[in-house]
Amino acid sequence: MPQSSAPRKTLGRPPRISREEVVTTARRIVDAEGVDRLTMRRLATEIGSTPMALYHHVRNKEELLVLLLDDYATRTLHRPELPAQPRERIVAAAATIHEALAACPWIVEVLTADDLMAPSALWFVEQIVDGLVECGLSPERAVHGYRAIWYYTAGEIVVRVTAAQRRTDDDRPTYRERVFADLDPSELPRLAQVADQWSPLTAEDTYLDGLRALVDGLLAPC
Amino acid sequence: MPQSSAPRKTLGRPPRISREEVVTTARRIVDAEGVDRLTMRRLATEIGSTPMALYHHVRNKEELLVLLLDDYATRTLHRPELPAQPRERIVAAAATIHEALAACPWIVEVLTADDLMAPSALWFVEQIVDGLVECGLSPERAVHGYRAIWYYTAGEIVVRVTAAQRRTDDDRPTYRERVFADLDPSELPRLAQVADQWSPLTAEDTYLDGLRALVDGLLAPC
DNA sequence: ACCTGAACACCGTTCAAGT
DNA sequence: ACCTGAACACCGTTCAAGT
């Protein structure tokens, strides 16, 4: 793996671009034009080099995206004052992660990578796991609880972001709208009842309500 | 939009391929080799035609994927006997959807499309919304409750499927493993404590536990 | 109405060679 | 050690023409 931070022991051609420059330039492209426009070729021309030069600094495009997420997390995920009460601490930590992710929609491509295991996010994971343990869960159940919170959080981001993308793409009625339009009220009475409110209702941001419900449910046996 | 099912009013060149044939062939490719291998060109050669012929039967690749999800849902999502008790009915309906999605990992590409609004899935959505209303939630809160369940379900699928993909891709230590390996126990004591159990713990299928916690939490105020 | 051929405007990545 | 040029093996989609 290329290590631009390691001391140079052997002499060779001096590097013209650094891993950091690659990541910074990639960030600029993504911020300005969206993640779809980030290609190795585009990045190379932007940086004044060739596609292949990049491969000396990142293993491949996927690694570049993970580095980008790390970079983003390090820059924006500052540790807030969290409530002392453990239940509220869990909610606040999850909400902070959620807020940071929601503000950078391109993340969806990378989000699903592993966990959100950017080093700067680990502190929040710690707070959540610790809060669950303090509330009486075993370490094992606390990890499972964190995962449930993570599934819920990642799902909310993925669903909301991609729905938003589709809305701007074109203005024909969405597939969902067509399906709701010819709904049989005798077969699906509840859905028919809420059909015309569905869009505004699902557009509301209810992340926090659902999060509280989930945390309450996870802590209920205690 | 092409309507192969509509009666042919004007005479013209008789169609050689149908929308149904396109979808069926696409399904065969996806089942056999994964969604990555489904390209318009590959599909065209498989069907014995040219890429452009496909565009007379589907608007574009995205529509093809939505049709594929519908097709899959129609074939596999059969209505089970659901428990009469509303809380258990909600859990069972969500679990059935989850099971169907988990069995077809290529879904992740499409999942995020809108809601899971395949017509054959609507019955399950109805059961969930109805169960929540029967438990005392207002229709509005019931829709929000369904959304929370959907976020959790979609998130679980997305995270698990992509984690599995990455595992098979290569056998180097994952990014997560590297991050966990050099964890500072004085800074992140809980994570350090569970570090070596993290992989097995997160590999466990705890979807149902989290789902029950979420549903309990949603119904708690009642 | 439906299909074809050729082209447009791209991708990520590898290989072999240069400095 | 780092970078370049050229190539490989692809993409989705459009356009203009054929039947």
Coordinates of C-alpha atoms (C1' of nucleotides) in Angstrom, one line a residue:
Chain A
M1 CA 0.0 0.0 0.0
P2 CA 1.3 3.5 -0.8
Q3 CA 2.3 5.3 2.3
S4 CA 2.9 8.9 1.5
S5 CA 3.4 9.7 5.2
A6 CA 6.2 7.1 5.7
P7 CA 9.8 8.4 5.6
R8 CA 11.3 7.9 2.2
K9 CA 14.0 5.3 2.5
T10 CA 14.8 4.7 -1.1
L11 CA 15.4 7.4 -3.6
G12 CA 13.4 7.4 -6.8
R13 CA 11.4 9.8 -8.9
P14 CA 9.9 12.4 -6.5
P15 CA 6.1 12.2 -6.3
R16 CA 4.2 14.8 -8.1
I17 CA 0.9 14.1 -6.5
S18 CA 0.0 12.9 -3.1
R19 CA -2.8 10.7 -1.7
E20 CA -4.0 13.7 0.1
E21 CA -4.2 15.7 -3.1
V22 CA -6.1 12.9 -4.7
V23 CA -8.7 12.8 -1.9
T24 CA -9.0 16.6 -1.7
T25 CA -9.5 17.0 -5.4
A26 CA -12.1 14.1 -5.4
R27 CA -13.9 15.9 -2.6
R28 CA -14.1 19.1 -4.7
I29 CA -15.6 17.3 -7.7
V30 CA -18.1 15.5 -5.5
D31 CA -19.2 18.6 -3.7
A32 CA -19.5 20.6 -6.9
E33 CA -21.1 18.1 -9.2
G34 CA -22.1 15.0 -7.3
V35 CA -20.6 11.6 -6.9
D36 CA -21.7 10.4 -10.3
R37 CA -19.3 12.8 -11.9
L38 CA -16.4 11.4 -9.9
T39 CA -14.5 9.2 -12.3
M40 CA -10.9 8.2 -12.3
R41 CA -10.4 9.9 -15.6
R42 CA -12.1 13.1 -14.6
L43 CA -10.1 13.1 -11.4
A44 CA -6.9 12.6 -13.3
T45 CA -7.5 15.5 -15.6
E46 CA -8.6 17.7 -12.8
I47 CA -5.4 17.0 -10.9
G48 CA -3.4 17.5 -14.1
S49 CA -2.2 13.9 -14.4
T50 CA -3.2 10.6 -16.0
P51 CA -5.7 8.0 -14.7
M52 CA -2.9 5.5 -14.0
A53 CA -1.0 7.9 -11.7
L54 CA -3.9 7.7 -9.3
Y55 CA -3.5 4.0 -8.9
H56 CA -0.1 4.7 -7.2
H57 CA -2.0 6.5 -4.4
V58 CA -5.2 4.6 -4.0
R59 CA -5.8 0.9 -4.6
N60 CA -8.9 1.4 -6.7
K61 CA -12.0 3.6 -6.9
E62 CA -13.7 1.9 -4.0
E63 CA -10.8 2.7 -1.7
L64 CA -11.0 6.3 -2.9
L65 CA -14.7 6.5 -1.9
V66 CA -13.9 5.1 1.6
L67 CA -11.1 7.6 2.0
L68 CA -13.6 10.3 1.0
L69 CA -16.1 9.2 3.6
D70 CA -13.3 9.2 6.2
D71 CA -12.2 12.6 5.1
Y72 CA -15.8 13.9 5.3
A73 CA -16.4 12.4 8.8
T74 CA -13.1 13.8 10.1
R75 CA -14.0 17.3 8.9
T76 CA -17.7 17.5 9.9
L77 CA -18.3 15.0 12.8
H78 CA -17.3 17.0 15.8
R79 CA -18.0 15.6 19.2
P80 CA -20.9 17.5 20.8
E81 CA -21.8 17.7 24.5
L82 CA -23.9 14.6 25.0
P83 CA -26.6 14.3 27.7
A84 CA -25.5 12.4 30.8
Q85 CA -28.7 10.3 30.9
P86 CA -27.8 7.2 28.9
R87 CA -31.0 6.9 27.0
E88 CA -30.8 10.5 25.8
R89 CA -27.1 10.0 25.1
I90 CA -27.9 7.1 22.7
V91 CA -30.5 9.1 20.9
A92 CA -28.3 12.2 20.6
A93 CA -25.3 10.2 19.3
A94 CA -27.3 8.4 16.7
A95 CA -29.0 11.7 15.7
T96 CA -25.6 13.4 15.2
I97 CA -24.4 10.6 12.9
H98 CA -27.7 10.7 11.0
E99 CA -27.5 14.5 10.6
A100 CA -24.0 14.3 9.3
L101 CA -24.9 11.6 6.8
A102 CA -28.1 13.3 5.7
A103 CA -26.1 16.4 4.8
C104 CA -24.0 14.5 2.3
P105 CA -26.2 12.6 0.0
W106 CA -23.4 11.1 -2.1
I107 CA -22.6 9.0 0.9
V108 CA -25.1 6.3 -0.1
E109 CA -22.6 4.7 -2.5
V110 CA -20.2 4.2 0.3
L111 CA -22.5 3.9 3.3
T112 CA -23.2 0.3 2.6
A113 CA -19.5 -0.4 2.6
D114 CA -19.1 -2.0 6.0
D115 CA -20.3 -0.4 9.1
L116 CA -19.8 3.3 9.4
M117 CA -16.3 2.6 10.6
A118 CA -14.7 5.8 9.8
P119 CA -12.3 6.3 12.8
S120 CA -13.9 9.6 13.7
A121 CA -17.4 7.9 13.9
L122 CA -16.2 5.3 16.4
W123 CA -16.6 7.7 19.3
F124 CA -20.3 7.9 18.5
V125 CA -20.6 4.1 18.3
E126 CA -18.8 3.9 21.7
Q127 CA -21.4 6.3 23.2
I128 CA -24.3 4.2 21.9
V129 CA -22.9 0.9 23.0
D130 CA -21.9 2.3 26.4
G131 CA -25.3 3.9 26.9
L132 CA -27.0 0.6 26.2
V133 CA -24.8 -1.2 28.6
E134 CA -25.4 1.4 31.3
C135 CA -29.1 0.8 30.8
G136 CA -28.6 -2.8 31.7
L137 CA -28.0 -4.6 28.4
S138 CA -25.2 -7.2 28.2
P139 CA -22.3 -6.2 25.9
E140 CA -23.6 -8.7 23.4
R141 CA -27.1 -7.3 23.4
A142 CA -25.7 -3.8 23.3
V143 CA -23.8 -4.5 20.1
H144 CA -27.0 -5.9 18.6
G145 CA -28.8 -2.9 19.7
Y146 CA -26.3 -0.6 18.1
R147 CA -26.7 -2.6 14.9
A148 CA -30.5 -2.2 14.9
I149 CA -30.0 1.6 15.3
W150 CA -27.5 1.5 12.5
Y151 CA -29.8 -0.4 10.2
Y152 CA -32.6 2.1 10.9
T153 CA -30.3 5.1 10.4
A154 CA -28.7 3.8 7.2
G155 CA -32.1 2.7 5.8
E156 CA -33.6 6.1 6.4
I157 CA -30.7 7.8 4.6
V158 CA -30.7 5.4 1.7
V159 CA -34.4 5.5 1.1
R160 CA -34.7 9.3 1.5
V161 CA -31.7 10.2 -0.6
T162 CA -32.6 8.0 -3.5
A163 CA -36.2 9.1 -3.4
A164 CA -35.0 12.7 -3.7
Q165 CA -32.7 11.8 -6.6
R166 CA -35.6 10.3 -8.5
R167 CA -37.8 13.3 -7.9
T168 CA -35.4 15.7 -9.6
D169 CA -34.6 13.3 -12.4
D170 CA -37.9 14.0 -14.2
D171 CA -41.4 15.1 -13.5
R172 CA -43.5 12.3 -14.7
P173 CA -45.6 10.6 -12.0
T174 CA -43.4 8.1 -10.1
Y175 CA -44.0 4.5 -10.1
R176 CA -45.4 4.7 -6.6
E177 CA -47.9 7.4 -7.6
R178 CA -49.1 5.3 -10.5
V179 CA -49.5 2.3 -8.1
F180 CA -51.4 4.3 -5.6
A181 CA -53.6 5.9 -8.2
D182 CA -55.3 2.6 -9.1
L183 CA -55.6 1.1 -5.7
D184 CA -58.6 -1.1 -5.0
P185 CA -60.2 0.3 -1.8
S186 CA -62.1 -2.9 -1.1
E187 CA -58.9 -5.0 -1.1
L188 CA -56.6 -2.5 0.6
P189 CA -58.8 -0.2 2.6
R190 CA -56.2 1.4 4.9
L191 CA -53.9 2.3 2.0
A192 CA -56.8 3.7 0.1
Q193 CA -57.7 5.8 3.1
V194 CA -54.3 7.4 3.3
A195 CA -53.5 7.3 -0.4
D196 CA -53.7 11.0 -1.0
Q197 CA -51.7 11.9 2.1
W198 CA -49.0 9.3 1.4
S199 CA -46.6 11.6 -0.3
P200 CA -46.7 14.5 2.2
L201 CA -46.7 12.0 5.1
T202 CA -43.7 10.1 3.9
A203 CA -41.9 13.3 3.1
E204 CA -42.0 14.4 6.7
D205 CA -38.8 13.9 8.6
T206 CA -39.7 11.4 11.4
Y207 CA -36.3 10.0 11.9
L208 CA -36.2 11.1 15.5
D209 CA -39.6 9.6 16.4
G210 CA -38.7 6.3 14.9
L211 CA -35.3 6.4 16.6
R212 CA -36.9 7.0 20.0
A213 CA -39.4 4.2 19.5
L214 CA -36.6 1.9 18.6
V215 CA -34.4 2.9 21.6
D216 CA -37.4 2.6 23.9
G217 CA -38.1 -0.9 22.5
L218 CA -34.5 -2.0 22.9
L219 CA -34.5 -0.8 26.5
A220 CA -38.0 -2.0 27.4
P221 CA -37.0 -5.3 29.1
C222 CA -34.8 -3.3 31.5
Chain B
M1 CA -44.9 3.8 -23.4
P2 CA -44.8 0.4 -25.2
Q3 CA -47.9 -1.7 -24.3
S4 CA -47.5 -5.2 -25.6
S5 CA -50.7 -6.2 -23.9
A6 CA -52.9 -3.6 -25.6
P7 CA -54.8 -4.7 -28.7
R8 CA -52.9 -3.9 -31.9
K9 CA -54.9 -1.3 -33.8
T10 CA -52.5 -0.3 -36.4
L11 CA -50.6 -2.8 -38.5
G12 CA -46.9 -2.6 -38.7
R13 CA -44.0 -4.9 -38.4
P14 CA -45.0 -7.7 -36.1
P15 CA -43.0 -7.7 -32.8
R16 CA -40.2 -10.3 -32.5
I17 CA -39.7 -9.9 -28.8
S18 CA -42.0 -8.9 -26.0
R19 CA -41.6 -7.0 -22.8
E20 CA -42.3 -10.2 -21.0
E21 CA -39.5 -12.0 -22.8
V22 CA -37.2 -9.1 -22.0
V23 CA -38.0 -9.4 -18.3
T24 CA -37.8 -13.2 -18.2
T25 CA -34.4 -13.2 -19.9
A26 CA -33.1 -10.5 -17.6
R27 CA -34.2 -12.6 -14.7
R28 CA -32.4 -15.6 -16.0
I29 CA -29.2 -13.6 -16.3
V30 CA -29.5 -12.1 -12.8
D31 CA -30.3 -15.4 -11.2
A32 CA -27.4 -17.1 -12.9
E33 CA -24.7 -14.5 -12.7
G34 CA -25.8 -11.6 -10.6
V35 CA -27.1 -8.2 -11.2
D36 CA -23.7 -6.8 -12.2
R37 CA -23.7 -8.9 -15.3
L38 CA -27.1 -7.7 -16.5
T39 CA -26.3 -5.1 -19.1
M40 CA -28.5 -4.0 -22.0
R41 CA -25.9 -5.4 -24.5
R42 CA -25.6 -8.7 -22.8
L43 CA -29.4 -9.0 -22.5
A44 CA -29.7 -8.2 -26.2
T45 CA -27.4 -10.9 -27.3
E46 CA -28.9 -13.4 -24.9
I47 CA -32.3 -12.6 -26.4
G48 CA -30.9 -12.8 -29.9
S49 CA -31.4 -9.2 -30.8
T50 CA -29.7 -5.8 -30.6
P51 CA -29.4 -3.4 -27.7
M52 CA -31.7 -0.9 -29.3
A53 CA -34.6 -3.3 -29.7
L54 CA -34.9 -3.4 -25.9
Y55 CA -35.7 0.2 -25.8
H56 CA -38.9 -0.4 -27.6
H57 CA -40.1 -2.5 -24.7
V58 CA -38.6 -0.8 -21.6
R59 CA -37.9 2.9 -21.2
N60 CA -34.4 2.4 -19.9
K61 CA -32.4 0.1 -17.6
E62 CA -33.9 1.5 -14.5
E63 CA -37.4 0.6 -15.6
L64 CA -36.1 -2.8 -16.4
L65 CA -34.9 -3.3 -12.8
V66 CA -38.2 -2.1 -11.4
L67 CA -40.0 -4.6 -13.6
L68 CA -37.6 -7.2 -12.4
L69 CA -38.4 -6.5 -8.8
D70 CA -42.1 -6.6 -9.5
D71 CA -41.7 -9.9 -11.3
Y72 CA -39.8 -11.3 -8.4
A73 CA -42.3 -10.1 -5.8
T74 CA -45.2 -11.5 -7.8
R75 CA -43.6 -14.9 -8.1
T76 CA -42.3 -15.3 -4.5
L77 CA -44.4 -13.1 -2.2
H78 CA -47.3 -15.3 -1.4
R79 CA -49.8 -14.2 1.2
P80 CA -49.3 -16.3 4.4
E81 CA -51.8 -16.9 7.2
L82 CA -51.1 -14.0 9.5
P83 CA -51.7 -14.0 13.2
A84 CA -55.0 -12.3 14.3
Q85 CA -53.4 -10.4 17.1
P86 CA -52.4 -7.0 15.5
R87 CA -48.9 -6.7 17.0
E88 CA -47.9 -10.2 15.9
R89 CA -49.5 -9.5 12.5
I90 CA -47.2 -6.5 12.0
V91 CA -44.2 -8.4 12.9
A92 CA -45.1 -11.4 10.7
A93 CA -45.9 -9.1 7.7
A94 CA -42.6 -7.3 8.0
A95 CA -40.7 -10.5 8.5
T96 CA -42.2 -12.0 5.4
I97 CA -41.1 -9.0 3.3
H98 CA -37.7 -9.1 4.8
E99 CA -37.3 -12.8 4.1
A100 CA -38.2 -12.4 0.5
L101 CA -35.8 -9.5 0.0
A102 CA -33.0 -11.2 1.9
A103 CA -33.3 -14.2 -0.5
C104 CA -32.5 -12.0 -3.5
P105 CA -29.4 -10.0 -2.9
W106 CA -29.4 -8.2 -6.2
I107 CA -32.4 -6.3 -5.0
V108 CA -30.2 -3.7 -3.3
E109 CA -29.8 -1.8 -6.6
V110 CA -33.6 -1.4 -6.9
L111 CA -34.6 -1.4 -3.3
T112 CA -33.8 2.2 -2.8
A113 CA -36.0 3.0 -5.8
D114 CA -39.0 4.4 -4.0
D115 CA -40.8 2.4 -1.4
L116 CA -41.2 -1.2 -1.9
M117 CA -44.2 -0.4 -4.0
A118 CA -44.4 -3.6 -6.1
P119 CA -48.2 -4.2 -6.3
S120 CA -47.8 -7.6 -4.7
A121 CA -46.1 -6.1 -1.7
L122 CA -48.9 -3.7 -1.0
W123 CA -50.9 -6.2 0.8
F124 CA -48.2 -6.5 3.4
V125 CA -48.0 -2.8 3.7
E126 CA -51.8 -2.8 4.3
Q127 CA -51.4 -5.4 7.0
I128 CA -48.8 -3.4 8.8
V129 CA -50.6 -0.1 8.6
D130 CA -53.9 -1.7 9.6
G131 CA -52.2 -3.5 12.5
L132 CA -50.8 -0.2 13.8
V133 CA -54.2 1.5 13.5
E134 CA -55.9 -1.4 15.3
C135 CA -53.4 -0.9 18.1
G136 CA -54.6 2.6 18.5
L137 CA -52.4 4.7 16.3
S138 CA -53.9 7.5 14.1
P139 CA -53.7 6.8 10.4
E140 CA -50.9 9.4 10.1
R141 CA -48.8 7.8 12.9
A142 CA -49.5 4.4 11.4
V143 CA -47.9 5.5 8.1
H144 CA -44.9 6.9 9.9
G145 CA -44.7 3.7 11.9
Y146 CA -44.7 1.7 8.7
R147 CA -42.0 3.9 7.3
A148 CA -39.8 3.3 10.4
I149 CA -40.2 -0.4 9.9
W150 CA -39.4 0.0 6.2
Y151 CA -36.2 2.0 7.0
Y152 CA -35.1 -0.6 9.5
T153 CA -35.9 -3.5 7.1
A154 CA -34.3 -1.9 4.0
G155 CA -31.2 -0.9 6.1
E156 CA -30.7 -4.4 7.4
I157 CA -30.8 -5.8 3.8
V158 CA -28.5 -3.1 2.3
V159 CA -25.9 -3.4 5.1
R160 CA -25.9 -7.1 5.2
V161 CA -25.9 -7.8 1.5
T162 CA -23.1 -5.4 0.7
A163 CA -21.0 -6.6 3.6
A164 CA -21.4 -10.1 2.2
Q165 CA -20.3 -8.9 -1.3
R166 CA -17.2 -7.4 0.1
R167 CA -16.3 -10.5 2.0
T168 CA -16.3 -12.6 -1.1
D169 CA -14.5 -10.0 -3.2
D170 CA -11.1 -10.7 -1.6
D171 CA -9.6 -12.1 1.6
R172 CA -7.5 -9.2 2.8
P173 CA -8.6 -7.8 6.2
T174 CA -11.5 -5.5 5.7
Y175 CA -11.2 -1.8 6.5
R176 CA -13.3 -2.4 9.6
E177 CA -11.0 -5.1 10.8
R178 CA -8.0 -2.8 10.4
V179 CA -9.8 0.0 12.3
F180 CA -10.7 -2.4 15.1
A181 CA -7.2 -3.8 15.3
D182 CA -5.7 -0.5 16.4
L183 CA -8.3 0.7 18.8
D184 CA -7.3 2.7 21.8
P185 CA -8.9 1.0 24.8
S186 CA -8.5 4.0 27.0
E187 CA -10.4 6.2 24.6
L188 CA -13.0 3.6 23.4
P189 CA -13.3 1.1 26.3
R190 CA -16.6 -0.5 25.3
L191 CA -15.6 -1.1 21.7
A192 CA -12.2 -2.5 22.8
Q193 CA -14.1 -4.8 25.2
V194 CA -16.2 -6.3 22.4
A195 CA -13.6 -5.9 19.6
D196 CA -12.8 -9.5 19.1
Q197 CA -16.5 -10.5 19.2
W198 CA -17.6 -7.8 16.8
S199 CA -17.5 -9.9 13.7
P200 CA -19.4 -12.9 15.0
L201 CA -21.9 -10.7 16.8
T202 CA -22.7 -8.6 13.8
A203 CA -22.9 -11.7 11.6
E204 CA -25.8 -13.0 13.7
D205 CA -29.2 -12.5 12.3
T206 CA -30.9 -10.3 14.8
Y207 CA -33.5 -8.8 12.4
L208 CA -36.4 -10.2 14.3
D209 CA -35.2 -8.9 17.7
G210 CA -34.7 -5.4 16.4
L211 CA -38.0 -5.5 14.6
R212 CA -39.9 -6.5 17.8
A213 CA -38.1 -3.8 19.7
L214 CA -39.1 -1.2 17.1
V215 CA -42.7 -2.4 17.0
D216 CA -42.9 -2.4 20.8
G217 CA -41.5 1.1 20.9
L218 CA -44.0 2.3 18.2
L219 CA -46.9 0.9 20.2
A220 CA -45.6 1.8 23.6
P221 CA -47.7 5.0 24.0
C222 CA -50.9 3.0 23.5
Chain C
dA1 C1' -44.5 -0.5 -35.4
dC2 C1' -40.6 -2.6 -34.7
dC3 C1' -35.9 -3.6 -35.5
dT4 C1' -30.9 -2.7 -37.1
dG5 C1' -26.1 -0.7 -37.6
dA6 C1' -23.2 2.5 -36.5
dA7 C1' -21.9 5.8 -33.6
dC8 C1' -21.4 8.9 -29.4
dA9 C1' -19.5 9.7 -25.3
dC10 C1' -17.9 7.6 -22.0
dC11 C1' -16.2 3.9 -18.0
dG12 C1' -12.3 1.2 -14.6
dT13 C1' -8.2 -1.1 -15.0
dT14 C1' -3.8 -3.4 -16.9
dC15 C1' 0.5 -3.6 -19.4
dA16 C1' 4.9 -2.0 -20.9
dA17 C1' 7.7 1.4 -21.1
dG18 C1' 9.9 5.7 -19.7
dT19 C1' 12.5 8.9 -16.1
Chain D
dA1 C1' 9.4 5.1 -7.1
dC2 C1' 6.5 7.4 -9.7
dC3 C1' 4.4 8.6 -14.0
dT4 C1' 2.9 8.1 -19.0
dG5 C1' 0.6 6.3 -23.4
dA6 C1' -1.7 3.1 -25.4
dA7 C1' -4.7 -0.4 -25.1
dC8 C1' -8.4 -3.8 -23.3
dA9 C1' -12.8 -4.8 -22.6
dC10 C1' -16.5 -2.9 -21.7
dC11 C1' -20.9 0.6 -20.7
dG12 C1' -26.0 3.1 -21.6
dT13 C1' -28.2 5.6 -25.0
dT14 C1' -29.2 8.2 -29.4
dC15 C1' -29.7 8.8 -34.4
dA16 C1' -31.0 7.6 -38.9
dA17 C1' -32.2 4.3 -41.7
dG18 C1' -34.5 0.1 -43.1
dT19 C1' -38.8 -3.3 -43.4

